Coordinates of C-alpha atoms in Angstrom, one line a residue:
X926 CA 8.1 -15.9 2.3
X927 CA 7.2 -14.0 -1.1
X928 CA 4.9 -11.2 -1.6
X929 CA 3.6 -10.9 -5.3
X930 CA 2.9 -7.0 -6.4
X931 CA 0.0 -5.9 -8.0
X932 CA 0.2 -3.0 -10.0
X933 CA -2.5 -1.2 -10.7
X934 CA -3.3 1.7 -13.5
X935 CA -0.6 4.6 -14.0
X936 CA 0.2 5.6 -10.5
X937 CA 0.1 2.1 -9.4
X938 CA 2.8 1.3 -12.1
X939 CA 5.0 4.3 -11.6
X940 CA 5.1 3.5 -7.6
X941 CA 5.5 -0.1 -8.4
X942 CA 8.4 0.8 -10.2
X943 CA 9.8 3.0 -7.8
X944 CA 9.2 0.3 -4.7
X945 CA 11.2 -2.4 -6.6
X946 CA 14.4 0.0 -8.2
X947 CA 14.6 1.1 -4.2
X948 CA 14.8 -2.8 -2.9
X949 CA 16.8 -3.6 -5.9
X950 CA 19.9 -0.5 -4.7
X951 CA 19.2 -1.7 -0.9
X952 CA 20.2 -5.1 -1.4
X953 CA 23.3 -4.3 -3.5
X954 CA 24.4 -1.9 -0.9
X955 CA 26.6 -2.7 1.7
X956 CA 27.1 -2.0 5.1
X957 CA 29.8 -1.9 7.7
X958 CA 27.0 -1.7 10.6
X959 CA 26.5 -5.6 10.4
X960 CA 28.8 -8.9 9.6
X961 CA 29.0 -10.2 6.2
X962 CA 26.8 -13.3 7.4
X963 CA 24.0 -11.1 8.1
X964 CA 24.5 -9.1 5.2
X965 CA 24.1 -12.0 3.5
X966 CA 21.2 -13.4 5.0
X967 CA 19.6 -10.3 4.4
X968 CA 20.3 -10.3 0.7
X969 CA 18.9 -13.8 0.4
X970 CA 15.5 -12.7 2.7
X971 CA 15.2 -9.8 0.7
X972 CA 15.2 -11.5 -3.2
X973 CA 13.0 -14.8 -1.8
X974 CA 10.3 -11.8 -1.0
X975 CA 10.3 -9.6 -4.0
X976 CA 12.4 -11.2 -7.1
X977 CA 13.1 -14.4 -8.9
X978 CA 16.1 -15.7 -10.2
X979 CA 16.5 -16.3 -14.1
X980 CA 19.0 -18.3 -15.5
X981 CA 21.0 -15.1 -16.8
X982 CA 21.3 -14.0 -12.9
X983 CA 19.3 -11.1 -12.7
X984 CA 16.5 -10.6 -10.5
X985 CA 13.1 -10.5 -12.1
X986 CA 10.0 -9.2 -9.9
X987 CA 7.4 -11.1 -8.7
X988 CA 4.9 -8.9 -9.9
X989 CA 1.7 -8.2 -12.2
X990 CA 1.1 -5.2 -14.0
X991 CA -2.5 -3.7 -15.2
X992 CA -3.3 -1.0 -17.3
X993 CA -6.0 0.0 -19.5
X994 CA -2.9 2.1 -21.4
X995 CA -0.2 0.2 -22.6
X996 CA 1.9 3.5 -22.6
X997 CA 3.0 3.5 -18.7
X998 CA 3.5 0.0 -18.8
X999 CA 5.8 0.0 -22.1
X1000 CA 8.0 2.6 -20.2
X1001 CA 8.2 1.0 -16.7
X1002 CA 9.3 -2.2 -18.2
X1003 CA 12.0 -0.6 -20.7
X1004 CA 13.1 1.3 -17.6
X1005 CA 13.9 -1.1 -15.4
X1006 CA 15.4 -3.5 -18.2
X1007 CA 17.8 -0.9 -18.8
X1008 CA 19.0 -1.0 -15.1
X1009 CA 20.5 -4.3 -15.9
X1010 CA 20.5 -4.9 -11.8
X1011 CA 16.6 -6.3 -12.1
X1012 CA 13.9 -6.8 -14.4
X1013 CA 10.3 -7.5 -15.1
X1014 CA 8.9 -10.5 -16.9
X1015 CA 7.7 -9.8 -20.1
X1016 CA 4.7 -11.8 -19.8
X1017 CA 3.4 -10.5 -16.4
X1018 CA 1.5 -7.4 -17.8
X1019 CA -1.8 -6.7 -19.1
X1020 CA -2.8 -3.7 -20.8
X1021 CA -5.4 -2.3 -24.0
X1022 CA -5.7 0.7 -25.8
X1023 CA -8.7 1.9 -24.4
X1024 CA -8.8 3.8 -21.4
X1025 CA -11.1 4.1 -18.9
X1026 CA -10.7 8.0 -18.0
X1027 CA -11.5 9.1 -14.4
X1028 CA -14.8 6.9 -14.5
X1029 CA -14.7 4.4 -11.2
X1030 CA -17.6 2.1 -12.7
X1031 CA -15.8 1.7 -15.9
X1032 CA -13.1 0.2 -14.6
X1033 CA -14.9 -1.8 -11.7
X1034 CA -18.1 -2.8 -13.7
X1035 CA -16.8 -2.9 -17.3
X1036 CA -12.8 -3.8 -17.9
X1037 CA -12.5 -5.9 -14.9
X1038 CA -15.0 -8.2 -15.5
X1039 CA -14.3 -8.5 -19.0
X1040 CA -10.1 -9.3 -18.3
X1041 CA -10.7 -11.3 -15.2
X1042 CA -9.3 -14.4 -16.4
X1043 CA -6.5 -13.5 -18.4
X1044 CA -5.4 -11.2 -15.4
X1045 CA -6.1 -13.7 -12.7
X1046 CA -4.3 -16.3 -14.8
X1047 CA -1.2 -14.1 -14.7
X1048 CA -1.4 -13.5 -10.6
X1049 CA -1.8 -17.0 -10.9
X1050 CA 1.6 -17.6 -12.8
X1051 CA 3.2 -15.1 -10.3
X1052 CA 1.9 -17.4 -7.4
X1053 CA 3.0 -20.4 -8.7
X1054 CA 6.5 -19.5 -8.7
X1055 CA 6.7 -18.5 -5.2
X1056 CA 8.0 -21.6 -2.9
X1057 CA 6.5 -19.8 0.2
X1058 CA 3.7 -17.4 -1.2
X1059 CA 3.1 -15.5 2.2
X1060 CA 0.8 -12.5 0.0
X1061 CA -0.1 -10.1 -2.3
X1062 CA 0.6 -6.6 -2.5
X1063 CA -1.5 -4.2 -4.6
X1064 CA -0.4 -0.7 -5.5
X1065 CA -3.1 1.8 -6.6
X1066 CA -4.2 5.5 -6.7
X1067 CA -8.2 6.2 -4.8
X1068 CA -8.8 8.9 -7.0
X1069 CA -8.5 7.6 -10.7
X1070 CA -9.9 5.5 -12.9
X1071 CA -8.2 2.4 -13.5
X1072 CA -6.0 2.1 -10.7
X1073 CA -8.8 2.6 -8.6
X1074 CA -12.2 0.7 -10.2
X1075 CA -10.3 -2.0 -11.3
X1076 CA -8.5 -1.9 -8.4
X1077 CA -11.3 -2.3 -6.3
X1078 CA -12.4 -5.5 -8.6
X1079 CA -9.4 -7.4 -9.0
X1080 CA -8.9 -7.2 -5.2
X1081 CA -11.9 -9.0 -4.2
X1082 CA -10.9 -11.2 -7.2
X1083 CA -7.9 -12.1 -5.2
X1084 CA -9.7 -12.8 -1.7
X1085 CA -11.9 -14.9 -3.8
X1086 CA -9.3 -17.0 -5.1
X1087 CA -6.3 -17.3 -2.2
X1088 CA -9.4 -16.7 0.6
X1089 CA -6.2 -17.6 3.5
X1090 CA -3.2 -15.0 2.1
X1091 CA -2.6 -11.5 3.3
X1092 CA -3.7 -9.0 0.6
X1093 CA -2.7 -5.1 1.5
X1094 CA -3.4 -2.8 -0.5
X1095 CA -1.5 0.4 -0.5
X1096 CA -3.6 3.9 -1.6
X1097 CA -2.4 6.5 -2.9
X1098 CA -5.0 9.4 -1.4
X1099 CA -6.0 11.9 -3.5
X1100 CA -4.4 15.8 -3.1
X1101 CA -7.1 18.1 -1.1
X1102 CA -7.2 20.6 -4.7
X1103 CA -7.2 17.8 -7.3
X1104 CA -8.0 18.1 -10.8
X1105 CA -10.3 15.1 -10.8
X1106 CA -13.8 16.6 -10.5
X1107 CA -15.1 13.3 -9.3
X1108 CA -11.9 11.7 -7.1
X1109 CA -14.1 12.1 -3.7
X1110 CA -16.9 9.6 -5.4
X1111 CA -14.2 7.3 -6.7
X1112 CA -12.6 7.2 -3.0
X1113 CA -15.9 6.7 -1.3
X1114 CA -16.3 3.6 -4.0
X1115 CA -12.5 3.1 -3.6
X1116 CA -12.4 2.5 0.5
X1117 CA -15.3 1.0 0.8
X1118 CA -14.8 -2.1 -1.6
X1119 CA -11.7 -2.6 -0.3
X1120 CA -12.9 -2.5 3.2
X1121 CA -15.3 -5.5 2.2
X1122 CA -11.7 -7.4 0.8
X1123 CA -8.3 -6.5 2.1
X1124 CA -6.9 -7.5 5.3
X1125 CA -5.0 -3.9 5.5
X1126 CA -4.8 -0.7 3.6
X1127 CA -1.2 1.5 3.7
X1128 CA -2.6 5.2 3.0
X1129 CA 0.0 7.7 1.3
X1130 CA -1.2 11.3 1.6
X1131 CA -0.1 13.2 -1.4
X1132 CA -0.4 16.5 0.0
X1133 CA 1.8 15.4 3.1
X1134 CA 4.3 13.7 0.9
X1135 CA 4.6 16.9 -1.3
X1136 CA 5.6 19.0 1.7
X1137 CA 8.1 16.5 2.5
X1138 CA 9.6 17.3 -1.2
X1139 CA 9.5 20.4 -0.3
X1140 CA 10.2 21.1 3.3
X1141 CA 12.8 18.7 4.0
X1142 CA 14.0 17.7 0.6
X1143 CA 14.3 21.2 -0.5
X1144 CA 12.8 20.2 -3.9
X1145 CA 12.0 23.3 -6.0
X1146 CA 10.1 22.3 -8.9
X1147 CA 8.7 18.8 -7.4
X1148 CA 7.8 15.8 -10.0
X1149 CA 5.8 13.1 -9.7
X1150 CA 8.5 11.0 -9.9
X1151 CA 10.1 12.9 -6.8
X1152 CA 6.6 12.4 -5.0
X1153 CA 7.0 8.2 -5.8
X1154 CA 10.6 7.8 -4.7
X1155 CA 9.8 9.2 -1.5
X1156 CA 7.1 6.7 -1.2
X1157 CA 9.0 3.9 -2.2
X1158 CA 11.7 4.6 0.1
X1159 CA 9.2 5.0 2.8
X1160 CA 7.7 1.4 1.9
X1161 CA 11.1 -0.4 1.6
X1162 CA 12.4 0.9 5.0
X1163 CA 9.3 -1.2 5.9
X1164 CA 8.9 -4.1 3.8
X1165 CA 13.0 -4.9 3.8
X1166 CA 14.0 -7.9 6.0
X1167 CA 14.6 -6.9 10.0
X1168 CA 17.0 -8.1 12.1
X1169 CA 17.4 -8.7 15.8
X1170 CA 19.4 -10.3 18.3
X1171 CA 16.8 -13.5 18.6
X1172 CA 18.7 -14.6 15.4
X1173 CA 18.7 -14.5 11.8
X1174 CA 15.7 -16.3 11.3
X1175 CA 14.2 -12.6 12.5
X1176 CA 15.1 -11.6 9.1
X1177 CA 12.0 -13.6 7.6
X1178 CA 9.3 -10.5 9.7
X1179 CA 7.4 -8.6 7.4
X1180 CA 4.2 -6.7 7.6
X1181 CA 3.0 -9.7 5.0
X1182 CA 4.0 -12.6 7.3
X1183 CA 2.7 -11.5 10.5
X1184 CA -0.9 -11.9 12.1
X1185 CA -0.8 -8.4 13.4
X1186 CA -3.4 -7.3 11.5
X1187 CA -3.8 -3.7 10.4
X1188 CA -6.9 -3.6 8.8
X1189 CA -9.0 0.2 9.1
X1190 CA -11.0 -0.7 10.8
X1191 CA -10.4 -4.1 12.3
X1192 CA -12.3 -3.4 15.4
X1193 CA -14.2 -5.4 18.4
X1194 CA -16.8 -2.8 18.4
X1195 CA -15.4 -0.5 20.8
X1196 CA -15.9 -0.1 24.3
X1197 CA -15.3 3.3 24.7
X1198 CA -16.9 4.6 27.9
X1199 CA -18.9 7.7 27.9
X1200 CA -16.5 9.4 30.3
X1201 CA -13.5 8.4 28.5
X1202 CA -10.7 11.1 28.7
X1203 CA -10.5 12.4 24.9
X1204 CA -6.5 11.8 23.6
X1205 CA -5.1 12.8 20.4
X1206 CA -4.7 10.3 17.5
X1207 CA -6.1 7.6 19.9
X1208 CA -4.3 3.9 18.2
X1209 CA -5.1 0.2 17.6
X1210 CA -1.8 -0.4 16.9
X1211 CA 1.7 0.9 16.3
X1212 CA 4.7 -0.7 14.6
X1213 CA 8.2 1.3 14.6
X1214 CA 10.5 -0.4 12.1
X1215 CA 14.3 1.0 13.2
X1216 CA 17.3 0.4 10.9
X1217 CA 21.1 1.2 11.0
X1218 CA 23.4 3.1 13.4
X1219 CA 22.4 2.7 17.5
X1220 CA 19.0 1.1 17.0
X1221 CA 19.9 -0.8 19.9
X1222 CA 19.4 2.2 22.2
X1223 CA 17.0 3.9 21.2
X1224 CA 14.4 4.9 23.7
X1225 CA 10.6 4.3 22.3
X1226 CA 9.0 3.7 25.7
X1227 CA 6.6 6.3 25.0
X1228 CA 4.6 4.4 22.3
X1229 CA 3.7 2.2 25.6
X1230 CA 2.5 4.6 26.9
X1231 CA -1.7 3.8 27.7
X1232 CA -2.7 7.4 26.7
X1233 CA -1.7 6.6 23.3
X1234 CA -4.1 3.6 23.2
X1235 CA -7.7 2.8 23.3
X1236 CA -8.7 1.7 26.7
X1237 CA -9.6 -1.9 26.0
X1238 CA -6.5 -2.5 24.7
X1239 CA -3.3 -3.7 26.7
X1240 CA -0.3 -1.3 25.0
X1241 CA 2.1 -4.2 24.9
X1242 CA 0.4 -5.9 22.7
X1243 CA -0.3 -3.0 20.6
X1244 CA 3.0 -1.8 20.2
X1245 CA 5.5 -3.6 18.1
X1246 CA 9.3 -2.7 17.1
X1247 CA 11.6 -4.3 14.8
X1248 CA 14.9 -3.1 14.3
X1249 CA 18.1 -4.1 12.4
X1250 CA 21.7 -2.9 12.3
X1251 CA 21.6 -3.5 8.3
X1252 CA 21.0 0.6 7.2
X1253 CA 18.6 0.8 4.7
X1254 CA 19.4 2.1 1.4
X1255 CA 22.3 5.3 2.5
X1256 CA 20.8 6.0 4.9
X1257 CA 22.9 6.0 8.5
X1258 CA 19.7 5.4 10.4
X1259 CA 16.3 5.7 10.0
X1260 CA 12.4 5.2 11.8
X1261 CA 9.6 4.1 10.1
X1262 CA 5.9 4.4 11.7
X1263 CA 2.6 2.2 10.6
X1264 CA 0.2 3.3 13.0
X1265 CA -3.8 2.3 12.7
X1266 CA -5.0 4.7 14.3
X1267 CA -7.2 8.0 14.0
X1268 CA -4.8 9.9 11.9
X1269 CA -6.8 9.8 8.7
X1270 CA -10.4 10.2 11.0
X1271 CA -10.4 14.2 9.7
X1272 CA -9.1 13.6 5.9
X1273 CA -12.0 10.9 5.6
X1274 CA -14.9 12.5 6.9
X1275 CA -14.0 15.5 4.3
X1276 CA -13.8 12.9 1.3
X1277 CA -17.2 11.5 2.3
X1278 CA -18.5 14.8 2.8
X1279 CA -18.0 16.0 -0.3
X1280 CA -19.4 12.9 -2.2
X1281 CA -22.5 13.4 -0.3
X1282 CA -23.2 16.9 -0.9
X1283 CA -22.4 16.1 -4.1
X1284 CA -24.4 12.6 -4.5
X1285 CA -27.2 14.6 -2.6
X1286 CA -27.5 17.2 -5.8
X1287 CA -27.2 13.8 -8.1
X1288 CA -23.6 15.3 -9.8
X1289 CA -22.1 13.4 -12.2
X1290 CA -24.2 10.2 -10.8
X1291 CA -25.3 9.5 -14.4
X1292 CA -21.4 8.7 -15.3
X1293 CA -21.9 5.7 -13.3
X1294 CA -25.0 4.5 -13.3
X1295 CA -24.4 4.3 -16.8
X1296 CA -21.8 2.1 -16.6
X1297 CA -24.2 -0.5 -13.6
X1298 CA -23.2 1.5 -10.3
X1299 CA -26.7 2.0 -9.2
X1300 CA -27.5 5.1 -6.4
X1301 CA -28.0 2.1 -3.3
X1302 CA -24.4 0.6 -4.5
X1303 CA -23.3 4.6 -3.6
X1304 CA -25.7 4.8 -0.2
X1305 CA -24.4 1.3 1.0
X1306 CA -20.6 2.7 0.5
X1307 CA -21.4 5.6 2.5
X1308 CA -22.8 3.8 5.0
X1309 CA -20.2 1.4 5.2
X1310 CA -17.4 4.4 5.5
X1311 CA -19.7 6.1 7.9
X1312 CA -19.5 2.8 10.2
X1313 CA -15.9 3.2 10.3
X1314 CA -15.9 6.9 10.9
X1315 CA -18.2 6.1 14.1
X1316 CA -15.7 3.6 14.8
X1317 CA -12.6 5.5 14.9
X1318 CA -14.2 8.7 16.5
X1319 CA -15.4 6.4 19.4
X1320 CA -11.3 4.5 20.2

């Protein structure tokens, strides 16, 4: 099954970037920790998803790239060219010189109705190639411009036209001191469309991914670029074929290919009981992806455990692991965790929180009503977020 990227704006095409050169290194690895057959298979798994072949043998991602600047996009194809282990197409991008700044309803209201088609005709392209299109895959940053208006659009472009594939998009959310004086409204606009249009959204935390940098990485001066590798790696330890003794058909799973859906929030409303015991980070679902050296045994019988879990929910069902022998990159062994769950419950309700103090003063509303985002467009996305806050704080 293949997953087409989307990438979206200037973080959404350095990430890109960075998820693909991580895949691309993983699959020419190799490892002693599994036979050559399932190294193989692996290999073969892993290029069907992400690349296509070219006649001169080297793999060229299935992806679209967008950008109101044709600066980032001009280097992240030149960069991976020069790898000479993968490529993009030349003809999969999209980009004009005119930016759209920091303004949300620029990008949503303004360039992405006006480059619909020609963008849609090159998802299109991307789509037709695939023999097994399983999804799409759409990098973007909440806070910006670009990445995130036209994000929001050209999402609900793509439910509109493949109505039955999996679209996840992964956010990049905003640091808590960020330069942006208007990233909470573009969040709030950000979340809330793509609420109405994605089956799943895979949150980064910047601040959280700095102090990895930091903390564990022992990163002194810490780049963007350092910031996006550790993302990527964290998203290919995911996304990368898994393995298990049920055969190597298993190595087809994917967070694309399954029905196990992780959508915030994809809830029956809940049926919390007033008397409910109170448990930290209560979960829908957890998924704990293990690869490389004695995955085999490995104890993870406490993500069973009911206390983890809301109460209408049976924990085997809501627990998943996959795990391979095939390492990941050079790494000996490592865990991954998607959880949906009510990690993000305290990170959201300060976002919308500061939108609304500042919507209730009418800040910077005139940027975008300016540009057709009326004051009910803003009221309907903070109700819709508040539903899900209620929603969460109630598992």
């Amino acid at each position: 099954m293949s997953i087409v990227t989307v990438q979206l704006g200037q973080c959404g095409n350095q990430i890109g970037y960075e998820v693909f050169n991580a895949i691309c290194n993983d699959f020419h690895s190799t490892h002693g920790l599994c036979s050559k057959k399932e190294n193989e298979s692996y290999q073969e798994a892993c290029k069907e998803r992400f690349f296509s072949e070219e006649k001169t043998g080297v793999p060229v991602a299935r992806a679209v790239l967008v950008d109101m600047e044709p600066k980032v996009i001009s280097q992240t194809l030149s960069t991976a060219a020069r790898s000479g282990h993968w490529k993009y197409d030349h003809q999969s991008h999209f980009c004009q010189k005119q930016g759209s700044g920091n303004n949300w309803a620029n990008g949503y209201s303004v360039h992405g109705p006006r480059y619909r088609e020609v963008i849609m005709n090159l998802v299109q392209k991307e789509a037709e190639k695939c023999d097994r299109l399983s999804g799409f895959f759409t990098v973007m940053s909440m806070a910006g411009g670009t990445g995130s208006g036209m994000g929001a659009f050209v999402t609900q472009c793509l439910r509109d036209a493949f109505p039955t594939s999996f679209i996840l998009n992964q956010v990049i959310w905003p640091y808590g001191t960020g330069e942006v004086i208007v990233q909470n409204y573009n969040s709030v606009l950000t979340l809330s469309h793509l609420y109405q249009s994605a089956d799943a959204l895979l949150v980064h935390e910047n601040d959280a991914i700095h102090k990895i940098c930091a903390q564990l990485m022992n990163i002194k001066k810490i780049s963007f670029r350092d910031v996006n590798q550790v993302i990527a790696h964290q998203l290919g330890s995911v996304f990368q074929p898994t393995y298990s003794s049920e055969g190597a058909s298993q190595y087809s799973r994917s967070p694309l290919g399954i029905n196990w859906q992780v959508r915030p929030p994809l809830l029956v409303p809940p049926k919390a009981s007033p008397n409910k015991a109170l448990h930290f980070n209560t979960s829908i679902a957890n998924l704990v992806v293990l690869r490389g050296k004695d995955v085999q045994s490995i104890d993870l019988g406490g993500f069973r455990d009911p206390a983890l879990y809301t109460s209408w929910l049976n924990p085997q069902e809501a627990f998943k692991i996959w795990k391979t022998p095939r390492a990941f990159n050079k790494y000996e062994k490592s865990a991954s965790l998607v959880s949906n769950s009510q990690f993000l419950l305290q990170l959201m309700d300060n976002i919308v929180g500061k939108a609304w103090n500042m919507f209730a003063s009418k800040a910077y509303v005139h940027q975008y009503t300016k540009f057709g985002i009326e004051e009910e467009d803003f009221l309907d996305c903070f109700t819709t977020l508040e539903q899900v806050l209620s929603s969460y704080a109630s598992l």
